[in-house]
CSV table of C-alpha atoms and ligand atoms in Angstrom, one decimal:
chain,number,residue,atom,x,y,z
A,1105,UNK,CA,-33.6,-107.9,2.5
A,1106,UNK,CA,-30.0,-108.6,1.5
A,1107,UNK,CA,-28.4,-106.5,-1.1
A,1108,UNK,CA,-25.1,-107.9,-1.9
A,1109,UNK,CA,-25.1,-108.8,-5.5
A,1110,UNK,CA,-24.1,-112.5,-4.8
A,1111,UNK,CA,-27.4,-113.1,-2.3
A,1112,UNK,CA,-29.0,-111.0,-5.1
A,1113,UNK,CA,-28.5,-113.2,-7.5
A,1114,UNK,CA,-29.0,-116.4,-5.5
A,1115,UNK,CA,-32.2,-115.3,-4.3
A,1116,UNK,CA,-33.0,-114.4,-8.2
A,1117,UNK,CA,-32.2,-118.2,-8.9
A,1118,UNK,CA,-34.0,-119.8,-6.5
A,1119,UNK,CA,-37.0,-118.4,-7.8
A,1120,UNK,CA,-36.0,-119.0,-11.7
A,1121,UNK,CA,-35.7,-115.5,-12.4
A,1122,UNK,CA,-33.8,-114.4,-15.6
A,1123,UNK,CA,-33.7,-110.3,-16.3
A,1124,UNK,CA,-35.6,-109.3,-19.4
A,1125,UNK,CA,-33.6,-107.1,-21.5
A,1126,UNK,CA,-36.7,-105.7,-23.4
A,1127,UNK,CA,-37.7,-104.2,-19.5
A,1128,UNK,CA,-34.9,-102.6,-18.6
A,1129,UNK,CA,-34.1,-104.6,-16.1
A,1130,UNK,CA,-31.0,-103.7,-14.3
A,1131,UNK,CA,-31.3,-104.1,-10.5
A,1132,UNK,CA,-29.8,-102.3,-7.5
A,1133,UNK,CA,-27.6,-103.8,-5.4
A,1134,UNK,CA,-26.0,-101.8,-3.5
A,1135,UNK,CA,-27.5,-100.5,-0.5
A,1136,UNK,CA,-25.9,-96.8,0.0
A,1137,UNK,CA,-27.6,-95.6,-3.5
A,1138,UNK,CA,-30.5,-96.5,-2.1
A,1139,UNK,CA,-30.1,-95.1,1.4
A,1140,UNK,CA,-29.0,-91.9,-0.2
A,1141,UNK,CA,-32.0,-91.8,-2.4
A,1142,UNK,CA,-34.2,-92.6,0.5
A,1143,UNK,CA,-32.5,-89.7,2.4
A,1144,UNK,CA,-32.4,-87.5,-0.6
A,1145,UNK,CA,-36.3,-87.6,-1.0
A,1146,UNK,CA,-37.4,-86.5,2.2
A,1147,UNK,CA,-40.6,-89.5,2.5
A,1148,UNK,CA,-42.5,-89.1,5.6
A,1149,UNK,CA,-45.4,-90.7,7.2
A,1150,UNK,CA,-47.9,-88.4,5.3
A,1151,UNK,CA,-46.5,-89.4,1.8
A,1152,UNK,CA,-47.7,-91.3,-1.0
A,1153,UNK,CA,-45.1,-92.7,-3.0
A,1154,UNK,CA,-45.0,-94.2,-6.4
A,1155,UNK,CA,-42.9,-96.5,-7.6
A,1156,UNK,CA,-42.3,-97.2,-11.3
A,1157,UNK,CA,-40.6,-100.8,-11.6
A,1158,UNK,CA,-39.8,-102.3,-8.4
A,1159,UNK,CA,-38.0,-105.1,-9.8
A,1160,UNK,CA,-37.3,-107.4,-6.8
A,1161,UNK,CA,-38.7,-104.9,-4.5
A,1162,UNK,CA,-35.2,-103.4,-3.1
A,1163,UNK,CA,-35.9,-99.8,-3.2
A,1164,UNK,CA,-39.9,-100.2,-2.2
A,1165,UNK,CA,-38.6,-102.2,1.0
A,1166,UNK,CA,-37.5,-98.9,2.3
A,1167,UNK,CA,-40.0,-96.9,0.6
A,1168,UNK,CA,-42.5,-98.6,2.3
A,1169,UNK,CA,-40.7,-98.3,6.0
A,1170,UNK,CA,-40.6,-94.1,5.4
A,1171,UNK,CA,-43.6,-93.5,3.2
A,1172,UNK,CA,-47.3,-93.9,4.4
A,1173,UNK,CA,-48.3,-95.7,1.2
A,1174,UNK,CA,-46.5,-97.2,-1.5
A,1175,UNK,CA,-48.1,-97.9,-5.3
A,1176,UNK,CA,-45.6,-99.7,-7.2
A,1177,UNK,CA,-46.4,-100.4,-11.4
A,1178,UNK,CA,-44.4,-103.6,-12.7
A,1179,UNK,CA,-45.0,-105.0,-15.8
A,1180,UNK,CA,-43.2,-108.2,-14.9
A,1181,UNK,CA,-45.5,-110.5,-13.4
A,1182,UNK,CA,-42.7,-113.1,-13.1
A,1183,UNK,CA,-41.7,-110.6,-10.3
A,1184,UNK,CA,-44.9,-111.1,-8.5
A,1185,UNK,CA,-43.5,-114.5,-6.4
A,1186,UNK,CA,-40.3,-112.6,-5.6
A,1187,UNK,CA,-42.0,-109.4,-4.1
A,1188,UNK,CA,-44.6,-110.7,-2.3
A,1189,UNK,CA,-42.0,-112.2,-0.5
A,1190,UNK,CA,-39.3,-109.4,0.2
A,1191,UNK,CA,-42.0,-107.3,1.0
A,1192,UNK,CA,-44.5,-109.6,3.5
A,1193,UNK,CA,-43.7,-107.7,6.3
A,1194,UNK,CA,-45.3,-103.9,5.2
A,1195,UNK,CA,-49.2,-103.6,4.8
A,1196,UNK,CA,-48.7,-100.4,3.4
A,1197,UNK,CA,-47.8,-101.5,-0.7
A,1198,UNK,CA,-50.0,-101.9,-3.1
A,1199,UNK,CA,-47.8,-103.6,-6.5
A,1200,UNK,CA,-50.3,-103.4,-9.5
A,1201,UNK,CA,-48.8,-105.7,-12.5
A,1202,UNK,CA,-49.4,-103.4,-15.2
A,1203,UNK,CA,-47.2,-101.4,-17.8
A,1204,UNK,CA,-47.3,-98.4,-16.1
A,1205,UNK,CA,-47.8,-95.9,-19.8
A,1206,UNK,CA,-51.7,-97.9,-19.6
A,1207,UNK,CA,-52.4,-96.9,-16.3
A,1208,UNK,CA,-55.0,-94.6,-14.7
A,1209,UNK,CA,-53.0,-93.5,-11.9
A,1210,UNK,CA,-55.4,-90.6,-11.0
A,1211,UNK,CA,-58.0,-93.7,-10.3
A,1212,UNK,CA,-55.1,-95.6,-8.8
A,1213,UNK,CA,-54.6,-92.7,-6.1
A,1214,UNK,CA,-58.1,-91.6,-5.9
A,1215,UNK,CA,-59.1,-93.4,-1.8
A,1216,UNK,CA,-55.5,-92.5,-0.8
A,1217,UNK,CA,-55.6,-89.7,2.1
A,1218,UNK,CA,-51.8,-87.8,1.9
A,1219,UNK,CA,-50.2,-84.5,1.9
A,1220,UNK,CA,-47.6,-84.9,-0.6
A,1221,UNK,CA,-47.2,-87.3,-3.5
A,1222,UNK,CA,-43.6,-88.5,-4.6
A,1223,UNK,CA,-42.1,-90.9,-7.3
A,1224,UNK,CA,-39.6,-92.1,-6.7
A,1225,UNK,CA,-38.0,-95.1,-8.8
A,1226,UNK,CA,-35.2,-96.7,-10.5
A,1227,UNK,CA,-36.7,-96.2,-14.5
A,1228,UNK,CA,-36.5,-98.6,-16.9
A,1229,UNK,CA,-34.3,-96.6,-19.2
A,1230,UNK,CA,-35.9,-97.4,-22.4
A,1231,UNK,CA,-39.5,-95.5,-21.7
A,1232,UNK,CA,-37.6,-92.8,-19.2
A,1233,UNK,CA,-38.9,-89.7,-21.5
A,1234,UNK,CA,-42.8,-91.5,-21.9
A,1235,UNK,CA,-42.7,-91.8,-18.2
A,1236,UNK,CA,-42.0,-88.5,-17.5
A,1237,UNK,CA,-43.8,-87.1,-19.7
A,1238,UNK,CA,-47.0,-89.4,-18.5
A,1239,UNK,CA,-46.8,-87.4,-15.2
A,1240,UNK,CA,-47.5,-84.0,-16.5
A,1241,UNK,CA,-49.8,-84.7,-19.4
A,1242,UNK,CA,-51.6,-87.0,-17.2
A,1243,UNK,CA,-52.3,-83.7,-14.9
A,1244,UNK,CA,-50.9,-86.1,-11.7
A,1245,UNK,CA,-50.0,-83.0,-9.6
A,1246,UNK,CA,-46.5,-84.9,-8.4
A,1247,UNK,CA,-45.2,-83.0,-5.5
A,1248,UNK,CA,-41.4,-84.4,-5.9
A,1249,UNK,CA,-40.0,-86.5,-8.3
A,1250,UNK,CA,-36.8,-88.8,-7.6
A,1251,UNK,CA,-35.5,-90.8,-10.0
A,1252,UNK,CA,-32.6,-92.8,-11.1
A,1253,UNK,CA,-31.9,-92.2,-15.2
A,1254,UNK,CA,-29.2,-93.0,-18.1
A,1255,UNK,CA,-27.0,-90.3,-17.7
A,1256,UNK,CA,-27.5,-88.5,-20.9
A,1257,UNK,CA,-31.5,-88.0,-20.2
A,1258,UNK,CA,-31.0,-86.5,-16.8
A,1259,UNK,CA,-28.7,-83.9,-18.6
A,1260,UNK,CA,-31.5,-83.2,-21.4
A,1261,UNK,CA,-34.1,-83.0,-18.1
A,1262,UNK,CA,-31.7,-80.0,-16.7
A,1263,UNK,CA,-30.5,-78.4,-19.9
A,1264,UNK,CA,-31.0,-74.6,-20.3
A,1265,UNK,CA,-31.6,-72.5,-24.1
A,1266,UNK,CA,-28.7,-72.6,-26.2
A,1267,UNK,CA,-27.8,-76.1,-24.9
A,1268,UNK,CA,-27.8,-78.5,-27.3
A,1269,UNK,CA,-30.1,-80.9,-25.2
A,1270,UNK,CA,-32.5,-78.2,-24.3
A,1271,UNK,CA,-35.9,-79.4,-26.1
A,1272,UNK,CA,-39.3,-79.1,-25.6
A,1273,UNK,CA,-39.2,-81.9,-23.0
A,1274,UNK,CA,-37.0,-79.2,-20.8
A,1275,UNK,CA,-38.9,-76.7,-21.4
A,1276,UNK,CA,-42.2,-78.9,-20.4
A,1277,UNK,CA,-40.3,-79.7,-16.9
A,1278,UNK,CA,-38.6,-77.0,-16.2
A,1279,UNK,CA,-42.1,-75.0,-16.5
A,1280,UNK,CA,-43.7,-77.2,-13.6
A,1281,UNK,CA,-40.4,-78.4,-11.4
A,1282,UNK,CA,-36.8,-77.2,-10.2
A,1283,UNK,CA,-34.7,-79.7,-11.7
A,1284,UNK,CA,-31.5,-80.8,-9.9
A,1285,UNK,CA,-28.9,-83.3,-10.2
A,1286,UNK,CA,-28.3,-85.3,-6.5
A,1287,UNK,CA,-25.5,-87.8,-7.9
A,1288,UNK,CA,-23.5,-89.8,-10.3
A,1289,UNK,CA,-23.9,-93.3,-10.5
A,1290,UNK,CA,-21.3,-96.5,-10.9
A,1291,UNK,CA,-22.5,-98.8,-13.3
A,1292,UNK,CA,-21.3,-101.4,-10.9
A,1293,UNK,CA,-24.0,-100.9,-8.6
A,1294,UNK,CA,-26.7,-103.0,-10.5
A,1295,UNK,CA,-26.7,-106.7,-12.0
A,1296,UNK,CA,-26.7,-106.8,-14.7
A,1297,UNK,CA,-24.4,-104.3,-15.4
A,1298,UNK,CA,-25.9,-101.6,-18.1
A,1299,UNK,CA,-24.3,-100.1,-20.7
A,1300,UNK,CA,-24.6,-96.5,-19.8
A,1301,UNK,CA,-24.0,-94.2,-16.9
A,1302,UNK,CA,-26.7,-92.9,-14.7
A,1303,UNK,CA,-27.2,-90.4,-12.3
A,1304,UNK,CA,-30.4,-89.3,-9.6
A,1305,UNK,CA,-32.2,-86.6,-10.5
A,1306,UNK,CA,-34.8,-84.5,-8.1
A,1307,UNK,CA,-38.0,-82.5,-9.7
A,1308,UNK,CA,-39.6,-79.8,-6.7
A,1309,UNK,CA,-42.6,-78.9,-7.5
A,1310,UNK,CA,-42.2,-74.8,-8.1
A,1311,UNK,CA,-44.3,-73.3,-6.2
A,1312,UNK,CA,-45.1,-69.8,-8.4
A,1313,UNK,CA,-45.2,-71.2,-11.8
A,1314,UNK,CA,-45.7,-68.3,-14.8
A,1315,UNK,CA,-49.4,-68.2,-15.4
A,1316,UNK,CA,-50.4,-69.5,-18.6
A,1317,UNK,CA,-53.9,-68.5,-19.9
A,1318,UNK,CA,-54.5,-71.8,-21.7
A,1319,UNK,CA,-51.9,-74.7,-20.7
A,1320,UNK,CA,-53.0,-76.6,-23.6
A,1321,UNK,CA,-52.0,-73.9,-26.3
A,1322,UNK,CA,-48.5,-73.2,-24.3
A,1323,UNK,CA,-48.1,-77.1,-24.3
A,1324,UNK,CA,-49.0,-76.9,-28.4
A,1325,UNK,CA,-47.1,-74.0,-29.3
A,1326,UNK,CA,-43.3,-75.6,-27.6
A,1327,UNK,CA,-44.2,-78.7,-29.5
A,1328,UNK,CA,-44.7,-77.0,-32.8
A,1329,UNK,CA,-41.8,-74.7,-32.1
A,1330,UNK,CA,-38.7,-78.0,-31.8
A,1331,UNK,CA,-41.1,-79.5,-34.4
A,1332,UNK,CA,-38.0,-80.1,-36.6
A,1333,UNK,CA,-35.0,-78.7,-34.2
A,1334,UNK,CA,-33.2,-77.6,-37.4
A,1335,UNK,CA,-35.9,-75.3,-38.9
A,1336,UNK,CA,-36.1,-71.6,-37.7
A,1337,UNK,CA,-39.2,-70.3,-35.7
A,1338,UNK,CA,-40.3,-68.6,-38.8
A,1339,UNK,CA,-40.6,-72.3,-40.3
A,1340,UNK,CA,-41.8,-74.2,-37.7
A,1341,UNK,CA,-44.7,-71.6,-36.3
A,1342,UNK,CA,-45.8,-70.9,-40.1
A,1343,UNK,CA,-49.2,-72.0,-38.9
A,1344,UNK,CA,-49.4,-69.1,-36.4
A,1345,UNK,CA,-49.6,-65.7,-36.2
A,1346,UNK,CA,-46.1,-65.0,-37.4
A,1347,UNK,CA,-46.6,-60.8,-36.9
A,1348,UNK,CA,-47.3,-61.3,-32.9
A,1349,UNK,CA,-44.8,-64.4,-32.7
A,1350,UNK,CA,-42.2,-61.4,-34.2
A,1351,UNK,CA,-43.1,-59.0,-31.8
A,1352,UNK,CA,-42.5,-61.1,-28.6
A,1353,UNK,CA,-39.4,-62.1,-30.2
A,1354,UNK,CA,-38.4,-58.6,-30.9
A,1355,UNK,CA,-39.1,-57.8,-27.6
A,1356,UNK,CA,-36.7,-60.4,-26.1
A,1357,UNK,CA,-33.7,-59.9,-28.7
A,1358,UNK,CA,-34.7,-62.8,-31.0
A,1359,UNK,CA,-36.1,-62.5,-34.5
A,1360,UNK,CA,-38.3,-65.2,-36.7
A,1361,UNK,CA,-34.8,-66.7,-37.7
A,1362,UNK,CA,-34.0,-67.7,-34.1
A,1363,UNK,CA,-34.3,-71.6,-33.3
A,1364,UNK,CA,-36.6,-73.1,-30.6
A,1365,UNK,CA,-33.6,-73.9,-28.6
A,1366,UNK,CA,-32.3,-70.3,-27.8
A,1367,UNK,CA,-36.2,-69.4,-26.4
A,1368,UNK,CA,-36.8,-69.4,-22.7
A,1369,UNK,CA,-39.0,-70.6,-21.0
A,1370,UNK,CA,-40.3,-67.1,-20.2
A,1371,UNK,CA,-40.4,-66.0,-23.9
A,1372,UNK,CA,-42.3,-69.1,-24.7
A,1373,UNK,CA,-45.2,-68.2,-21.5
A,1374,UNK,CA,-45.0,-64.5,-23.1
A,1375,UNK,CA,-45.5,-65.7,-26.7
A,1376,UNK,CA,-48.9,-68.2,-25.7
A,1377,UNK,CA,-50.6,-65.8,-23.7
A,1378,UNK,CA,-50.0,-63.1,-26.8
A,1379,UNK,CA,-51.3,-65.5,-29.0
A,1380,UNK,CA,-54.0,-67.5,-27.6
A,1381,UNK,CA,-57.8,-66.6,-28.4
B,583,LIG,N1,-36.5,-100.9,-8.7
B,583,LIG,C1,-35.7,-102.0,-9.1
B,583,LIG,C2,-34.3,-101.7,-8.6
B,583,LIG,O1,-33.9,-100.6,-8.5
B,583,LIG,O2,-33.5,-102.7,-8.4
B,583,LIG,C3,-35.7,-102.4,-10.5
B,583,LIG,C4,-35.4,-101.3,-11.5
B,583,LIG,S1,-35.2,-101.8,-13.2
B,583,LIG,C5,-34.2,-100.5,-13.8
B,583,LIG,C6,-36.8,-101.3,-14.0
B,583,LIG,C7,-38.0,-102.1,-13.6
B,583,LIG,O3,-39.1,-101.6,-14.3
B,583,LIG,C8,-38.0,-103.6,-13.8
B,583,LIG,O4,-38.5,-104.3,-12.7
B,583,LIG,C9,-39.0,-103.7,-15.0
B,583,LIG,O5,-39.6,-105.0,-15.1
B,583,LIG,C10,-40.0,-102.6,-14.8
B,583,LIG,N2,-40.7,-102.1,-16.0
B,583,LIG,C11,-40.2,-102.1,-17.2
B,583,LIG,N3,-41.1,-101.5,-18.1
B,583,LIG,C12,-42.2,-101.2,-17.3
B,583,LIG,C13,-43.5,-100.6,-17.6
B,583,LIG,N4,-43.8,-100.2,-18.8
B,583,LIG,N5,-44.3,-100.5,-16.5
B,583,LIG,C14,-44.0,-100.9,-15.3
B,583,LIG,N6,-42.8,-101.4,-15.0
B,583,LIG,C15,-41.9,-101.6,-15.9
């Protein structure tokens, strides 16, 4: 496969291909970014990768030459012509034309034999957060997590209490994966050019999480807590317990009138297993 954006974009045209803003589609052509995210991601031939948006297939061509599988989701079945062809030589990719937030990719992965399971994509910016967040409520048990994101999500993915772009989608992350930044990314290196900077992000899997006595509750209490980011914990947890939410907050040098976004992620795993029945 050629990646120069010129042979890019004639191969585009000679199969009628016109990006669709409404996907996010903004395609990679330049081959180092994906030879470092290749590198960075550590694939082997006992991995299962998914891919989330293969476009024209760029990134899955070499996915496919590292991993031992390769599921790829693309909601573009104008793609379909275009991929079967850059990727005719591997037997090992499996491209199912669906919007990826629909599917059942437990079921998807269910005859697969692997040791680790990876995704590893280029997102289509405007569902980054219901993509991510689809792997963790969806219980999918995602071993490592590469991805290329706008610039300004990546940075709410690594933000810390007191930040202003720690939320509860941090916290949710940061409870099941170290989350580290690999590099910056030159708007030039994709036709058509996007509006916004990017970078590659890595998720690894922690391997002693805190325990949590009910998942659920811990999952319910962080979204009640940045309910409305503004409002105090006494104010967004008036449904609770308020006397045992006060005493783990006490206990950690916070009080009701804290905000959600000074917590840790430790007080929060304190606070759920305090409170849950
Ligand atoms: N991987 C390619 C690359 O790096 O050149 C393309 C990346 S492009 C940023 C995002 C891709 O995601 C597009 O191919 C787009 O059609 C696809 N896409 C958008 N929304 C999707 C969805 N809901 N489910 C699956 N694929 C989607």
């Amino acid at each position: 496969m050629n990646y120069s954006p010129k042979k890019m974009q004639e191969m585009l045209n000679k199969y009628n291909f016109s990006f669709k803003k409404k996907f996010g589609q903004n395609f990679i052509v330049d081959e180092n970014v994906i030879n470092t995210i290749i590198k960075k991601s550590n694939i082997d031939k006992e991995t299962l990768v998914i891919e989330i948006g293969p476009g024209s297939g760029a990134l899955t061509n070499k996915l496919a030459l590292h991993a031992k599988s390769v599921i790829c989701y693309e909601i573009d079945i104008k793609l379909k012509e275009i991929i079967d062809n850059n990727l005719k030589n591997y037997n090992n990719v499996k491209i199912i034309y669906e919007d990826f937030l629909k599917s059942n990719v437990l079921n998807d992965i269910k005859d697969y034999k692997y040791k680790q399971l990876y995704v590893v994509a280029n997102l289509p910016y405007y569902i980054t957060t219901p993509i991510i967040v689809k792997l963790i409520e969806d219980n999918i048990d995602v071993d490592k997590i590469v991805v290329m994101v706008q610039k300004e999500v990546g940075d709410r993915f690594r933000a810390k209490p007191g930040s202003r772009d720690y939320n509860s989608l941090s916290i949710f992350l940061n409870y099941y994966y170290d989350v580290k930044k690999i590099m910056d990314i030159s708007k030039n290196v994709f036709i058509p050019k996007p509006n916004v900077d990017s970078i590659v992000v890595e998720f690894n899997k922690k391997k002693n999480n805190l325990s949590l006595k009910s998942k659920e509750f811990f999952f319910k209490l962080i979204k009640d807590s940045f309910r409305q980011k503004r409002k105090t914990i006494r104010n967004n947890l008036r449904e609770y317990d308020l006397d045992k939410v006060e005493k783990i907050l006490l206990q950690n040098n916070l009080n009701l009138s804290s905000r959600a976004e000074h917590i840790s992620i430790e007080v929060f795993v304190e606070m759920a297993n305090y409170l849950v029945k």
